mmCIF file of C-alpha atoms in Angstrom:
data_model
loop_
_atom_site.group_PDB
_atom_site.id
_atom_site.type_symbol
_atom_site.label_atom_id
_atom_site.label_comp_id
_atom_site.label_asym_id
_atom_site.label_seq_id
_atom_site.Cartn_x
_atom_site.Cartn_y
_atom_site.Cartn_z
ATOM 1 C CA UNK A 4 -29.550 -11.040 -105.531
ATOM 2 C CA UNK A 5 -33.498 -10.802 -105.844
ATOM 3 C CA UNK A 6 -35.233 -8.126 -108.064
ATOM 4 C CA UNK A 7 -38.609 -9.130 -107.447
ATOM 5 C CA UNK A 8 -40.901 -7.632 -105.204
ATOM 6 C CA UNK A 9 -42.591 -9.715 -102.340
ATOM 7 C CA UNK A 10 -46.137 -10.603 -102.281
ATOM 8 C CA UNK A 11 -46.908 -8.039 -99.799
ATOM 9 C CA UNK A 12 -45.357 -5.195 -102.381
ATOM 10 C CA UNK A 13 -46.993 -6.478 -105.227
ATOM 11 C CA UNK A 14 -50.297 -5.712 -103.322
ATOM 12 C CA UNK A 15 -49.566 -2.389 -101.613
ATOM 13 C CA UNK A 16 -48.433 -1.797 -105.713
ATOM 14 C CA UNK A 17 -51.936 -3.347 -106.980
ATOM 15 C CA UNK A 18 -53.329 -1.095 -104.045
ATOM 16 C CA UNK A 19 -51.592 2.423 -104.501
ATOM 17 C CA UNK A 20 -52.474 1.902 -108.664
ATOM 18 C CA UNK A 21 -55.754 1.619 -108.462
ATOM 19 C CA UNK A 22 -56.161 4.790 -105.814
ATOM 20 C CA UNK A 23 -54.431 6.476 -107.931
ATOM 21 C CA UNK A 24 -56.463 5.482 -111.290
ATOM 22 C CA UNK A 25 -59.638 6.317 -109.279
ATOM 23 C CA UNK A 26 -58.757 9.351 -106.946
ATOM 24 C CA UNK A 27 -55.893 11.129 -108.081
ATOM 25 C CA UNK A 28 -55.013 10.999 -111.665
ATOM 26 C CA UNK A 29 -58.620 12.344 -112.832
ATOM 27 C CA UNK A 30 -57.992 15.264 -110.899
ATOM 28 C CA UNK A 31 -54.133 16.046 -111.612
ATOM 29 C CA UNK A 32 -54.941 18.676 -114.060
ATOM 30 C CA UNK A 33 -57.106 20.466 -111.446
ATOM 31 C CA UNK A 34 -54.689 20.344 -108.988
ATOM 32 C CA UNK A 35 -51.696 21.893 -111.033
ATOM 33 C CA UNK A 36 -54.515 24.406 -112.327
ATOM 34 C CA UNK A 37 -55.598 25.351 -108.644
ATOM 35 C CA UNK A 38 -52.342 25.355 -107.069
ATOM 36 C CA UNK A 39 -54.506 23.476 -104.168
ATOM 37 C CA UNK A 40 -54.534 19.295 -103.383
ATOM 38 C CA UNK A 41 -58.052 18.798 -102.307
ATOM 39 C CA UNK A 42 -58.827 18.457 -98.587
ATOM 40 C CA UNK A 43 -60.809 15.753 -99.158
ATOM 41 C CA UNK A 44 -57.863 13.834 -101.152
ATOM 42 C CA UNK A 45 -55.573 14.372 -98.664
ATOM 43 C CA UNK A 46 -58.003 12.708 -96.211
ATOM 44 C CA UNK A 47 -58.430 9.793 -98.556
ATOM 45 C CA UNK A 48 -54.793 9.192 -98.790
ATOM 46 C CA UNK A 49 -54.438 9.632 -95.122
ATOM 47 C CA UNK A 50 -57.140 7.201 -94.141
ATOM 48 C CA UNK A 51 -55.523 4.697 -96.471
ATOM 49 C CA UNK A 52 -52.556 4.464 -94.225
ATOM 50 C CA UNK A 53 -49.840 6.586 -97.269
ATOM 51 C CA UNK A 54 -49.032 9.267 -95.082
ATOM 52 C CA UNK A 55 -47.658 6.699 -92.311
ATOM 53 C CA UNK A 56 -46.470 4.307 -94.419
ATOM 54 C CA UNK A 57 -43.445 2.947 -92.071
ATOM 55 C CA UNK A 58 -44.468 4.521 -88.928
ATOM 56 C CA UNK A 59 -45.141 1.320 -86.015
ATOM 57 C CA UNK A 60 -48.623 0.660 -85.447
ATOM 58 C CA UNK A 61 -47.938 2.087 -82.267
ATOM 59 C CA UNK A 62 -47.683 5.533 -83.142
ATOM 60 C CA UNK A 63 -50.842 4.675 -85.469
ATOM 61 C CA UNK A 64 -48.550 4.150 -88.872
ATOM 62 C CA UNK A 65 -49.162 1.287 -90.914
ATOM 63 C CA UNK A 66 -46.000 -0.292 -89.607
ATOM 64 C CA UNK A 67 -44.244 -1.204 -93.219
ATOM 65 C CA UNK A 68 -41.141 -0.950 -94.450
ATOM 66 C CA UNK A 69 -39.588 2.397 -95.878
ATOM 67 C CA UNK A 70 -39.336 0.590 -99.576
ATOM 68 C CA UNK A 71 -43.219 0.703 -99.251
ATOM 69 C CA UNK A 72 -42.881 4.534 -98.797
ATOM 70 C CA UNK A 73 -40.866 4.822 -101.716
ATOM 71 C CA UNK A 74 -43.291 2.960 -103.563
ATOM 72 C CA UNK A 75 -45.964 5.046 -102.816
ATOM 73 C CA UNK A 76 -43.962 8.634 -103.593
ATOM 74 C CA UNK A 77 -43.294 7.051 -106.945
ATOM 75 C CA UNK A 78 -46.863 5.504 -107.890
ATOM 76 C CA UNK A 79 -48.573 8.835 -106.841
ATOM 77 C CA UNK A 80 -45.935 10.990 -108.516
ATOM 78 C CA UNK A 81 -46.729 9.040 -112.071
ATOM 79 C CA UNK A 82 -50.094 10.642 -112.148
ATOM 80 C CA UNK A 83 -49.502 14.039 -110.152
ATOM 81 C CA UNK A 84 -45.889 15.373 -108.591
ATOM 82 C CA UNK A 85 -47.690 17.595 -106.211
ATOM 83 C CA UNK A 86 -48.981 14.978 -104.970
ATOM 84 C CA UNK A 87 -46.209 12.917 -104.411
ATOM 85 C CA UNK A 88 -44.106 15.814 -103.230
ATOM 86 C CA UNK A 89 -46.733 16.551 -100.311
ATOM 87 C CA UNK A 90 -45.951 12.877 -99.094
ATOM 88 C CA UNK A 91 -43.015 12.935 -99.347
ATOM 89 C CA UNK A 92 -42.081 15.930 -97.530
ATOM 90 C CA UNK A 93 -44.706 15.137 -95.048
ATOM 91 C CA UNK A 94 -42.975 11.565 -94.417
ATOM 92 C CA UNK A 95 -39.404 12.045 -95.018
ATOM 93 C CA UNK A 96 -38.923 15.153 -93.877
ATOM 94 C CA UNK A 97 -41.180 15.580 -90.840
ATOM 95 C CA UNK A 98 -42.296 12.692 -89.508
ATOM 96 C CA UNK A 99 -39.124 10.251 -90.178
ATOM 97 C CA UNK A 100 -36.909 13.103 -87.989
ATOM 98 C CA UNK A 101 -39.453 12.415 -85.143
ATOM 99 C CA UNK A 102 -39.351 8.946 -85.067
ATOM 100 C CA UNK A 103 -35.468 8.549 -85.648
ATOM 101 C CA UNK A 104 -34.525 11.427 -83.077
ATOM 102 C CA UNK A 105 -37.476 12.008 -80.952
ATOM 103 C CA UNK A 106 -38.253 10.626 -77.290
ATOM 104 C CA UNK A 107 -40.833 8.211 -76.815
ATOM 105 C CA UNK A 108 -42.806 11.125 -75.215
ATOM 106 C CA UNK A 109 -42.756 13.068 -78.306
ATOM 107 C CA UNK A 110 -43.317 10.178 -80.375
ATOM 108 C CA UNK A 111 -46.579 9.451 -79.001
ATOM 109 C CA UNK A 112 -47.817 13.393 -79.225
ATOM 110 C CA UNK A 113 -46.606 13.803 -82.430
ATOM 111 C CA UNK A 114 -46.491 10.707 -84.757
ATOM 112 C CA UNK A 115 -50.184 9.501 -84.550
ATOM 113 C CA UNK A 116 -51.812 12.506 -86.018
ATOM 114 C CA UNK A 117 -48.742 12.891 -88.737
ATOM 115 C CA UNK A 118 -49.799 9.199 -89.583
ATOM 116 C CA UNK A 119 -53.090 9.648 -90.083
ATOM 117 C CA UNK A 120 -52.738 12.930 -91.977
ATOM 118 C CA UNK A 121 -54.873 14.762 -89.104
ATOM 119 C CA UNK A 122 -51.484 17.449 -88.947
ATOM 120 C CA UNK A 123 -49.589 17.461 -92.919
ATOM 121 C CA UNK A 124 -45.908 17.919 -91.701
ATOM 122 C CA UNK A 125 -43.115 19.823 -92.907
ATOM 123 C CA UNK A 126 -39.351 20.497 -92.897
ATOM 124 C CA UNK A 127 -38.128 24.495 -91.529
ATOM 125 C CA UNK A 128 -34.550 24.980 -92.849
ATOM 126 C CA UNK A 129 -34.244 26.762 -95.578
ATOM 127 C CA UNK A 130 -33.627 30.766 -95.382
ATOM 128 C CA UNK A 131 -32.920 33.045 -97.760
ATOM 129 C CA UNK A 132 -29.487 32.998 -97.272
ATOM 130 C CA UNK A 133 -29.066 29.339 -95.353
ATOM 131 C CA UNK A 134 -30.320 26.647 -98.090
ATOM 132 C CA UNK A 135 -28.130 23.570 -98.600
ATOM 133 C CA UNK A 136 -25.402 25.370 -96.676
ATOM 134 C CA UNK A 137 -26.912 24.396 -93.125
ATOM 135 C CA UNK A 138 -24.534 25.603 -91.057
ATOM 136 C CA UNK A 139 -25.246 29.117 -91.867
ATOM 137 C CA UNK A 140 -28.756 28.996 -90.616
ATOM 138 C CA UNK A 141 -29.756 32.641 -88.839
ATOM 139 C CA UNK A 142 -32.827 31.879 -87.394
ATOM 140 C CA UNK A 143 -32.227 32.087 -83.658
ATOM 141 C CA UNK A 144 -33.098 30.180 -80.262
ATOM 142 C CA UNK A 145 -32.392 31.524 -76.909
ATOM 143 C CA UNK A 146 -33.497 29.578 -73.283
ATOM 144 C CA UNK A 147 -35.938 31.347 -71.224
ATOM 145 C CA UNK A 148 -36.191 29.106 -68.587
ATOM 146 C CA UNK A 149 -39.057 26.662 -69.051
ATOM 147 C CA UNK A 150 -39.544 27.236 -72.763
ATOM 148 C CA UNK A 151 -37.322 28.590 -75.744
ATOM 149 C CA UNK A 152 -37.758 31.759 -77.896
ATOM 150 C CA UNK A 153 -36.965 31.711 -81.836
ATOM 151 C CA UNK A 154 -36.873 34.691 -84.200
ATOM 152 C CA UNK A 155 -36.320 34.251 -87.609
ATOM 153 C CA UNK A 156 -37.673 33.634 -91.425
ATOM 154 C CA UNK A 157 -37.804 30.592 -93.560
ATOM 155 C CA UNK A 158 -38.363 30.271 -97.464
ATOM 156 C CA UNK A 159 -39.475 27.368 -100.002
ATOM 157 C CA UNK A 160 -41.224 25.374 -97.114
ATOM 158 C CA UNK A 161 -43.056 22.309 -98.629
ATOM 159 C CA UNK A 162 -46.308 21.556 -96.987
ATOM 160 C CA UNK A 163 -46.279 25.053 -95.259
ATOM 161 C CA UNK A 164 -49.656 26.414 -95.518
ATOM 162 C CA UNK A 165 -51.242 23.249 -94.373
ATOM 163 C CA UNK A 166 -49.790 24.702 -91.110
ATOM 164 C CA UNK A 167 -49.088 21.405 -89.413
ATOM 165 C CA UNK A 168 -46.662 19.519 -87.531
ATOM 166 C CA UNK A 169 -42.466 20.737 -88.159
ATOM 167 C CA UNK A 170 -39.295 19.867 -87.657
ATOM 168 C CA UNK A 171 -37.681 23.448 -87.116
ATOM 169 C CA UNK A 172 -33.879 24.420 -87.425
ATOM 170 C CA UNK A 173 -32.404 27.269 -85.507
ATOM 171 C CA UNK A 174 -29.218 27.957 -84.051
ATOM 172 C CA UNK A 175 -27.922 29.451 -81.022
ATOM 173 C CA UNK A 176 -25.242 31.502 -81.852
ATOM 174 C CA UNK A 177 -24.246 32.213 -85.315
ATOM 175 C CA UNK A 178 -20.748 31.851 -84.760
ATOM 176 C CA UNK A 179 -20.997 28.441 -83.536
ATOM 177 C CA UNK A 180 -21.718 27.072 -87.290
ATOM 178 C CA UNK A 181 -23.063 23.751 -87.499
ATOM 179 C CA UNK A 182 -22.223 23.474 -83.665
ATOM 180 C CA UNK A 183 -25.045 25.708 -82.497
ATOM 181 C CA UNK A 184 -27.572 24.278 -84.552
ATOM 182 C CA UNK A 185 -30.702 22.618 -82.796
ATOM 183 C CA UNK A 186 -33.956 20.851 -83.962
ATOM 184 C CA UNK A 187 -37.383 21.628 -82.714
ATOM 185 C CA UNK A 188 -40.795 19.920 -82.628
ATOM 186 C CA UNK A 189 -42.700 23.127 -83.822
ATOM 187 C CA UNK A 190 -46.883 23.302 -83.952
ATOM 188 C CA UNK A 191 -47.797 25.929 -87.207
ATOM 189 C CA UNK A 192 -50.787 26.843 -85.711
ATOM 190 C CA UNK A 193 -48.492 28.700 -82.491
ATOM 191 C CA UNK A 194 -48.590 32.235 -81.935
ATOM 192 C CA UNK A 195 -45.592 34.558 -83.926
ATOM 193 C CA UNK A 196 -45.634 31.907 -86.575
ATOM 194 C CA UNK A 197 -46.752 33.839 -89.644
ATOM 195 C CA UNK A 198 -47.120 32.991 -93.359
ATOM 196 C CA UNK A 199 -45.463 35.700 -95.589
ATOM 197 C CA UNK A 200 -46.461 34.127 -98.868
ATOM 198 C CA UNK A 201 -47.069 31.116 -100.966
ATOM 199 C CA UNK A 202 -44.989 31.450 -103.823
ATOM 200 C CA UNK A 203 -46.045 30.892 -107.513
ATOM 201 C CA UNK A 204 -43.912 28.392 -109.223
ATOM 202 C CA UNK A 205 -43.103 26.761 -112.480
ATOM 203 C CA UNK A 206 -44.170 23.297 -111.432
ATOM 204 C CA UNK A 207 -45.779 21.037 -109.157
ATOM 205 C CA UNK A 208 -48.245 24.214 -108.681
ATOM 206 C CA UNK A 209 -50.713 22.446 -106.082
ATOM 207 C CA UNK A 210 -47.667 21.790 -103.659
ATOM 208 C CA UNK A 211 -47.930 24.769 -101.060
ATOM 209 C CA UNK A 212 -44.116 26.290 -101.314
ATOM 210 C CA UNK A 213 -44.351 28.975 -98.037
ATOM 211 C CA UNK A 214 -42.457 31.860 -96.702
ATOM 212 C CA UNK A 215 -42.746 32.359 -92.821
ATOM 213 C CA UNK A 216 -42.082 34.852 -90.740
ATOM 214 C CA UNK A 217 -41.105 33.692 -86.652
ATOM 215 C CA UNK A 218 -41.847 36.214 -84.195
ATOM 216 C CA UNK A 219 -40.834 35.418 -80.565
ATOM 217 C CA UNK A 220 -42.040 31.776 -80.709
ATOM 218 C CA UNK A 221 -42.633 29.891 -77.842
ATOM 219 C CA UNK A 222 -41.382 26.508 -77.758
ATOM 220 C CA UNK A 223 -41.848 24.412 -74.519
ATOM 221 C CA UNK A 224 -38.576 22.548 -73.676
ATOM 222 C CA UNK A 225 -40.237 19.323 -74.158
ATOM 223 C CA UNK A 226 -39.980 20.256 -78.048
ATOM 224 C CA UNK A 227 -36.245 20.133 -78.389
ATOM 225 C CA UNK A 228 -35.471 17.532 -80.402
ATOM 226 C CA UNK A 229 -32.402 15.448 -79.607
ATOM 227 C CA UNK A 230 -30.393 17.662 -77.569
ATOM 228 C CA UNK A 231 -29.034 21.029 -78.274
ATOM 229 C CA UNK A 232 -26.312 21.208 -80.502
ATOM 230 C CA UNK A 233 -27.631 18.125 -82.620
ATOM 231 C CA UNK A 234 -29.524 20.031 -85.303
ATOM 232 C CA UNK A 235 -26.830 19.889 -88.037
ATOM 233 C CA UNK A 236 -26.707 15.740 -87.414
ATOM 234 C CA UNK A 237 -30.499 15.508 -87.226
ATOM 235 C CA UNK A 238 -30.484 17.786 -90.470
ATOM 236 C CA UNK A 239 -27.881 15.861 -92.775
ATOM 237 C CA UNK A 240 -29.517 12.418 -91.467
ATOM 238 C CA UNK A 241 -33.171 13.590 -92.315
ATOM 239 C CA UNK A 242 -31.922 15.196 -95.777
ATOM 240 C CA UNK A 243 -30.397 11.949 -96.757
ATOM 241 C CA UNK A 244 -33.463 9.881 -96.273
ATOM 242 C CA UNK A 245 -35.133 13.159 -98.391
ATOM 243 C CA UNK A 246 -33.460 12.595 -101.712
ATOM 244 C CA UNK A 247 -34.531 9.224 -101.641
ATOM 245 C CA UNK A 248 -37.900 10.268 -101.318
ATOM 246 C CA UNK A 249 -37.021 13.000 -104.255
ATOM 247 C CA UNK A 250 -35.872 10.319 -106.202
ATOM 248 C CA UNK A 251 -38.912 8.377 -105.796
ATOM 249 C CA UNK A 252 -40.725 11.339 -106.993
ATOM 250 C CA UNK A 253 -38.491 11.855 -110.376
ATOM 251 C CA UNK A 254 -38.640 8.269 -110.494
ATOM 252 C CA UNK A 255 -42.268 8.551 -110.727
ATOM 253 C CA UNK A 256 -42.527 11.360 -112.982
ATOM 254 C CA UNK A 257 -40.334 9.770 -115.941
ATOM 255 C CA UNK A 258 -42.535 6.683 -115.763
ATOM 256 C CA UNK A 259 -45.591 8.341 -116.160
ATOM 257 C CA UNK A 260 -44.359 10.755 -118.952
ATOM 258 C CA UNK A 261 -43.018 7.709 -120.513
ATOM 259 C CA UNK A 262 -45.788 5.596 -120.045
ATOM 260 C CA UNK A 263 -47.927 8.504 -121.954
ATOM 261 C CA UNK A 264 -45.350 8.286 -124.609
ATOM 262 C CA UNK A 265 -45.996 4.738 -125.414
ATOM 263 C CA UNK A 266 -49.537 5.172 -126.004
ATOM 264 C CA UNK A 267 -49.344 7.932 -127.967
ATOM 265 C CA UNK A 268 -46.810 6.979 -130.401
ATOM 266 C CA UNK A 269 -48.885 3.638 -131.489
ATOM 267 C CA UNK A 270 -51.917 6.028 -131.552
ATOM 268 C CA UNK A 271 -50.520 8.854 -133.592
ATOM 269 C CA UNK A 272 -49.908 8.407 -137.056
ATOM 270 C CA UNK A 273 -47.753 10.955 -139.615
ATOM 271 C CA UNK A 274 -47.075 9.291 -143.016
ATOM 272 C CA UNK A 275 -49.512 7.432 -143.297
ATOM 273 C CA UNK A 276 -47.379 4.777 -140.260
ATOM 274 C CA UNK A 277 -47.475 5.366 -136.492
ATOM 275 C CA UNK A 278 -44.831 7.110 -134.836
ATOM 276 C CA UNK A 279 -43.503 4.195 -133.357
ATOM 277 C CA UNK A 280 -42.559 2.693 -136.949
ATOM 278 C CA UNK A 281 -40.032 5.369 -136.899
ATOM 279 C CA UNK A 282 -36.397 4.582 -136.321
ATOM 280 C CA UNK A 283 -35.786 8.089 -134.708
ATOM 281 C CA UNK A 284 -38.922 7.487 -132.336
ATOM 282 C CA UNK A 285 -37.878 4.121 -131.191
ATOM 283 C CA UNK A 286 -34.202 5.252 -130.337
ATOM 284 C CA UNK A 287 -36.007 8.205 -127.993
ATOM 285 C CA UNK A 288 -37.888 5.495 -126.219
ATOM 286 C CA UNK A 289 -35.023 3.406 -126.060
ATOM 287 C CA UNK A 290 -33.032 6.123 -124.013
ATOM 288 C CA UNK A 291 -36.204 7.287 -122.065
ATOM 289 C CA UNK A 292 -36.589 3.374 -120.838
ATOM 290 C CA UNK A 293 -32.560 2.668 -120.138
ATOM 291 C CA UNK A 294 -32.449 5.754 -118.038
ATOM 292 C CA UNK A 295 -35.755 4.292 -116.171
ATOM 293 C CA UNK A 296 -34.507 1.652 -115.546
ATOM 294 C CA UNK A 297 -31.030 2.737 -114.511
ATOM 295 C CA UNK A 298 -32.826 5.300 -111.715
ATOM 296 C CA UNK A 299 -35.103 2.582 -110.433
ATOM 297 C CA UNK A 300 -32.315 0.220 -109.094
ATOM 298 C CA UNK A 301 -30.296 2.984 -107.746
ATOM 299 C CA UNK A 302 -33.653 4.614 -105.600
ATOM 300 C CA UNK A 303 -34.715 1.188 -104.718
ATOM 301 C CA UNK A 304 -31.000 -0.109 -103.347
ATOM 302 C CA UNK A 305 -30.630 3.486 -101.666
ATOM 303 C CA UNK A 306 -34.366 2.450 -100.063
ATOM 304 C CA UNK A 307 -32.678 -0.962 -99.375
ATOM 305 C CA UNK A 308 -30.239 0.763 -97.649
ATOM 306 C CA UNK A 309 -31.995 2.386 -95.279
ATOM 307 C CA UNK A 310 -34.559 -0.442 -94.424
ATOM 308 C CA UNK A 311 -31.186 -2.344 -93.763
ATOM 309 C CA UNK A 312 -30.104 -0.044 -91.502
ATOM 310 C CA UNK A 313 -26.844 0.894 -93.169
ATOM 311 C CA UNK A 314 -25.007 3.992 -94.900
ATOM 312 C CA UNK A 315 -26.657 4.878 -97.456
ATOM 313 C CA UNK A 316 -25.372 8.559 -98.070
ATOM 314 C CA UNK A 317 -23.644 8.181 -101.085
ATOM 315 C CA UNK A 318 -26.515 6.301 -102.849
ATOM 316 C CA UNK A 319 -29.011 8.672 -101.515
ATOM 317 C CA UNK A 320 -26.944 11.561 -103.570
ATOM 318 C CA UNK A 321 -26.670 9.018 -106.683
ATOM 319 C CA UNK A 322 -30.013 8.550 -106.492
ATOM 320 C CA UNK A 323 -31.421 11.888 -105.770
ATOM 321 C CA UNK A 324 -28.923 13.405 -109.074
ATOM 322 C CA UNK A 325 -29.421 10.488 -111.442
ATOM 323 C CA UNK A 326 -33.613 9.818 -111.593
ATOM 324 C CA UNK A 327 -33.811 13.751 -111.550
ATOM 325 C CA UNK A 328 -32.013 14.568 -114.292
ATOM 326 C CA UNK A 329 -33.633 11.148 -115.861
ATOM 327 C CA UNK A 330 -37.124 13.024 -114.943
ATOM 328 C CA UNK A 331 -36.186 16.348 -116.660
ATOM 329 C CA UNK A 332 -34.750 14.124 -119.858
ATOM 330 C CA UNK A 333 -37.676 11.963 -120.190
ATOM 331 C CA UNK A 334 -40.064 14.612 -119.506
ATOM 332 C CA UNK A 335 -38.478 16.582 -122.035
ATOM 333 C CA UNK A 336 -38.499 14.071 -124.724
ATOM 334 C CA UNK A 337 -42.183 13.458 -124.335
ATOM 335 C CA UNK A 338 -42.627 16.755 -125.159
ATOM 336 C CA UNK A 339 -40.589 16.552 -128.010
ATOM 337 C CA UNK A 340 -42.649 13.572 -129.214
ATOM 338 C CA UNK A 341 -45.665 15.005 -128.732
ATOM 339 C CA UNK A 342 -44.437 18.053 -131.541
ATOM 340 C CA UNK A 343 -47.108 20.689 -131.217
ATOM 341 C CA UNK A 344 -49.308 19.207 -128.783
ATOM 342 C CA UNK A 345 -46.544 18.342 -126.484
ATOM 343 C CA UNK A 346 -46.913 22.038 -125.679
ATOM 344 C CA UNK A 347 -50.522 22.645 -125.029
ATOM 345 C CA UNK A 348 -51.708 21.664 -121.595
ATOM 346 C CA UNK A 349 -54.395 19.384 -122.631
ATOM 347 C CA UNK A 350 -51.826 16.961 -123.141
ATOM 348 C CA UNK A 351 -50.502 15.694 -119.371
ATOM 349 C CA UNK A 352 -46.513 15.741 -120.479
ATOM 350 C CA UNK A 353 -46.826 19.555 -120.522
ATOM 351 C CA UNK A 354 -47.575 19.674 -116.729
ATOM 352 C CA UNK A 355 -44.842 16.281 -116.487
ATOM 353 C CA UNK A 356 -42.310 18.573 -118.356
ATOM 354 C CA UNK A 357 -43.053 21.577 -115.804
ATOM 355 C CA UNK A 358 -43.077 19.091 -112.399
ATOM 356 C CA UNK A 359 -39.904 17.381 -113.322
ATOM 357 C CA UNK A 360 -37.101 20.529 -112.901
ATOM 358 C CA UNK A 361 -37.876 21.256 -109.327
ATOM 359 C CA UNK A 362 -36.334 17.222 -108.594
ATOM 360 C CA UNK A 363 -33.143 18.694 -109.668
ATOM 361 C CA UNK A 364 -33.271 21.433 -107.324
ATOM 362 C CA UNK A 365 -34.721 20.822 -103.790
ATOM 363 C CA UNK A 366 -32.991 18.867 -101.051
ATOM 364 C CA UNK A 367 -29.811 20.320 -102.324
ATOM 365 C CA UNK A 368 -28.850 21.176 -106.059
ATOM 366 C CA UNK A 369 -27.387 18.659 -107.826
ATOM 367 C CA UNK A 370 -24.597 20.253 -108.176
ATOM 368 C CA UNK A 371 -24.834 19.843 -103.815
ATOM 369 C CA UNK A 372 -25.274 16.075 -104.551
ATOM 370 C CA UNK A 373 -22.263 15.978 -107.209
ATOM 371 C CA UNK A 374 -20.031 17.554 -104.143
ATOM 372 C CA UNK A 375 -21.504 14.801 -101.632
ATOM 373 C CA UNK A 376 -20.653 11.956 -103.760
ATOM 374 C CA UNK A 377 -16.909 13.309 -104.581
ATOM 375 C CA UNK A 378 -16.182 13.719 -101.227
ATOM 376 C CA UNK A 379 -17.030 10.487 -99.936
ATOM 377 C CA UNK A 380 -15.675 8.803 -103.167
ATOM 378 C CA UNK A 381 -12.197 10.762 -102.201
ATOM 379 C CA UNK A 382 -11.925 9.585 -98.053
#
């Protein structure tokens, strides 16, 4: 059993560190403050090959492994969640659908401009009453012939207003369940696709988080995905690979609030000692580093997984459940360090604090992930 990384991950690491040094974490603070990632950052990471991070070089990806992806979600996410959240739900949830379920056809549209970052892509599923319970999805499809027609609304869509590329859930007939569920290539930028809002939220702020309204949409049959009646398969496959990615992101999070804390506690000084001569201090950093650690080998082996082509459900819950509740401990215990100016925003664990909640909340609840790892525990 190995632990270390390979040569080639300990450059893409070197790599993603200093981009993020350089382009991202001087600007973090804007970003949360705007509720906007630049345009011109999100062509920078683009044209450095992190939005297509294991998509072949023939569908213009960089053609690595998905560990490198993970990599990336979590180096980003250190410095600025929103950030990492954008790639991730533009990878995992878009473009990773499309390349596991899509036809070589649709590959070839639709992958190239995803990897580049030309089109930011995005996940439709959620609706106000149809979250992590898929199969009650009520956004509809019907088959007109040469093209299909879908009516609906969808909530809480990451990477919405960018208006790119998405992998869109609707069902058939109601009745059906999960049976008349089917996936869709979908273009934002189509006619009846309308943006209702961009919601206001406690953290990661310069993620867009976007309400849409679908008003007799036009999708040409070449756009099913799969084939009808494969939506809820396509959707539990593609959310599986997204807590990894959500992991990543906590993952990240927790590292950088607890790399912050380091420095500060040598730096700050009460009593005439630093903080980190304190017993009480040192037992907080001792937790905030076990629980680290303990996230980082269950993200990375549920990244294993999936590079290795096997099951990797159960981890992906583990995963997803464990680093975020890590992210929202750590996170909260920098704060706690930092007393008073823990709370000011000056400070980045204030915005860390703020980013790290939402990990225990999208791509299913943890109480969602608790249920997931139960059942399979109990077959």
């Amino acid at each position: 059993m190995n632990f270390e990384l390979t040569q080639d991950h300990k450059v893409l690491q070197d790599t993603l560190r200093d981009f993020v040094k350089n382009e991202i974490a001087p600007i973090a603070a804007d970003i949360d403050k705007n509720h906007e990632i630049p345009a011109d950052l999100v062509k920078k990471i683009g044209e450095m090959g992190f939005l297509g991070t294991y998509i072949p070089e023939e569908y213009g990806g960089a053609g690595l492994d998905y560990f490198s992806y993970i990599m990336t979600v979590e180096e980003v996410s250190k410095a600025c969640a929103s950030t990492g959240v954008m790639i991730s739900a533009h990878t995992s949830l878009a473009a990773d659908p499309i390349l596991q379920f899509g036809n070589e056809e649709q590959k070839k549209k639709y992958l190239p401009p995803l990897a580049t970052g030309e089109r930011i892509g995005c996940i439709m599923l959620t609706e106000p009453e149809a979250g992590s319970d898929v199969a009650n999805i009520s956004t509809t499809y019907r088959d007109e012939g040469d093209h299909y027609v879908v009516n609906g609304s969808k909530i809480f869509i990451t990477n919405g207003a960018f208006r790119g590329i998405s992998v869109l859930f609707a069902t058939k007939d109601k009745n059906l369940k999960h049976k008349g569920l089917s996936a869709f290539i979908l273009d934002l930028e189509s006619e009846g696709v309308e943006i209702l809002k961009n919601e206001e939220k406690l953290g990661i702020r310069g993620s867009y988080t976007t309400a849409f309204a679908l008003d007799n949409v036009k999708i040409p049959k070449e756009n099913l995905l799969g084939n009808e009646g494969d939506g809820f398969k396509i959707a539990m496959e593609t959310l599986n690979g997204g807590r990894i990615g959500i992991a990543a992101q906590a993952l990240g999070i927790a590292e950088g609030a607890f790399e912050k804390c380091l420095s500060y506690v040598q730096e700050r000084k009460q009593f005439g000692k630093p903080l980190a001569a304190f017993q009480a201090i040192q037992f907080k950093l001792a937790d905030m580093a076990t629980r680290i650690e303990a996230s980082k080998l269950i993200t990375y082996k549920a990244a294993w997984l999936k590079d290795m082509k096997k099951t990797n459900a159960i981890e992906s819950a583990m995963a997803k459940m464990y680093a975020s509740e890590t992210a929202t401990f750590v996170t909260k215990e920098a704060v706690q360090i930092h007393g008073g100016y823990g709370y000011i925003c000056e400070y980045e664990v204030e915005r860390m604090f703020r980013d790290a909640k939402i990990t225990e909340i999208y791509e299913g609840t943890n109480e969602v992930q608790r249920i997931v790892i139960s059942k399979m525990l109990l077959k």
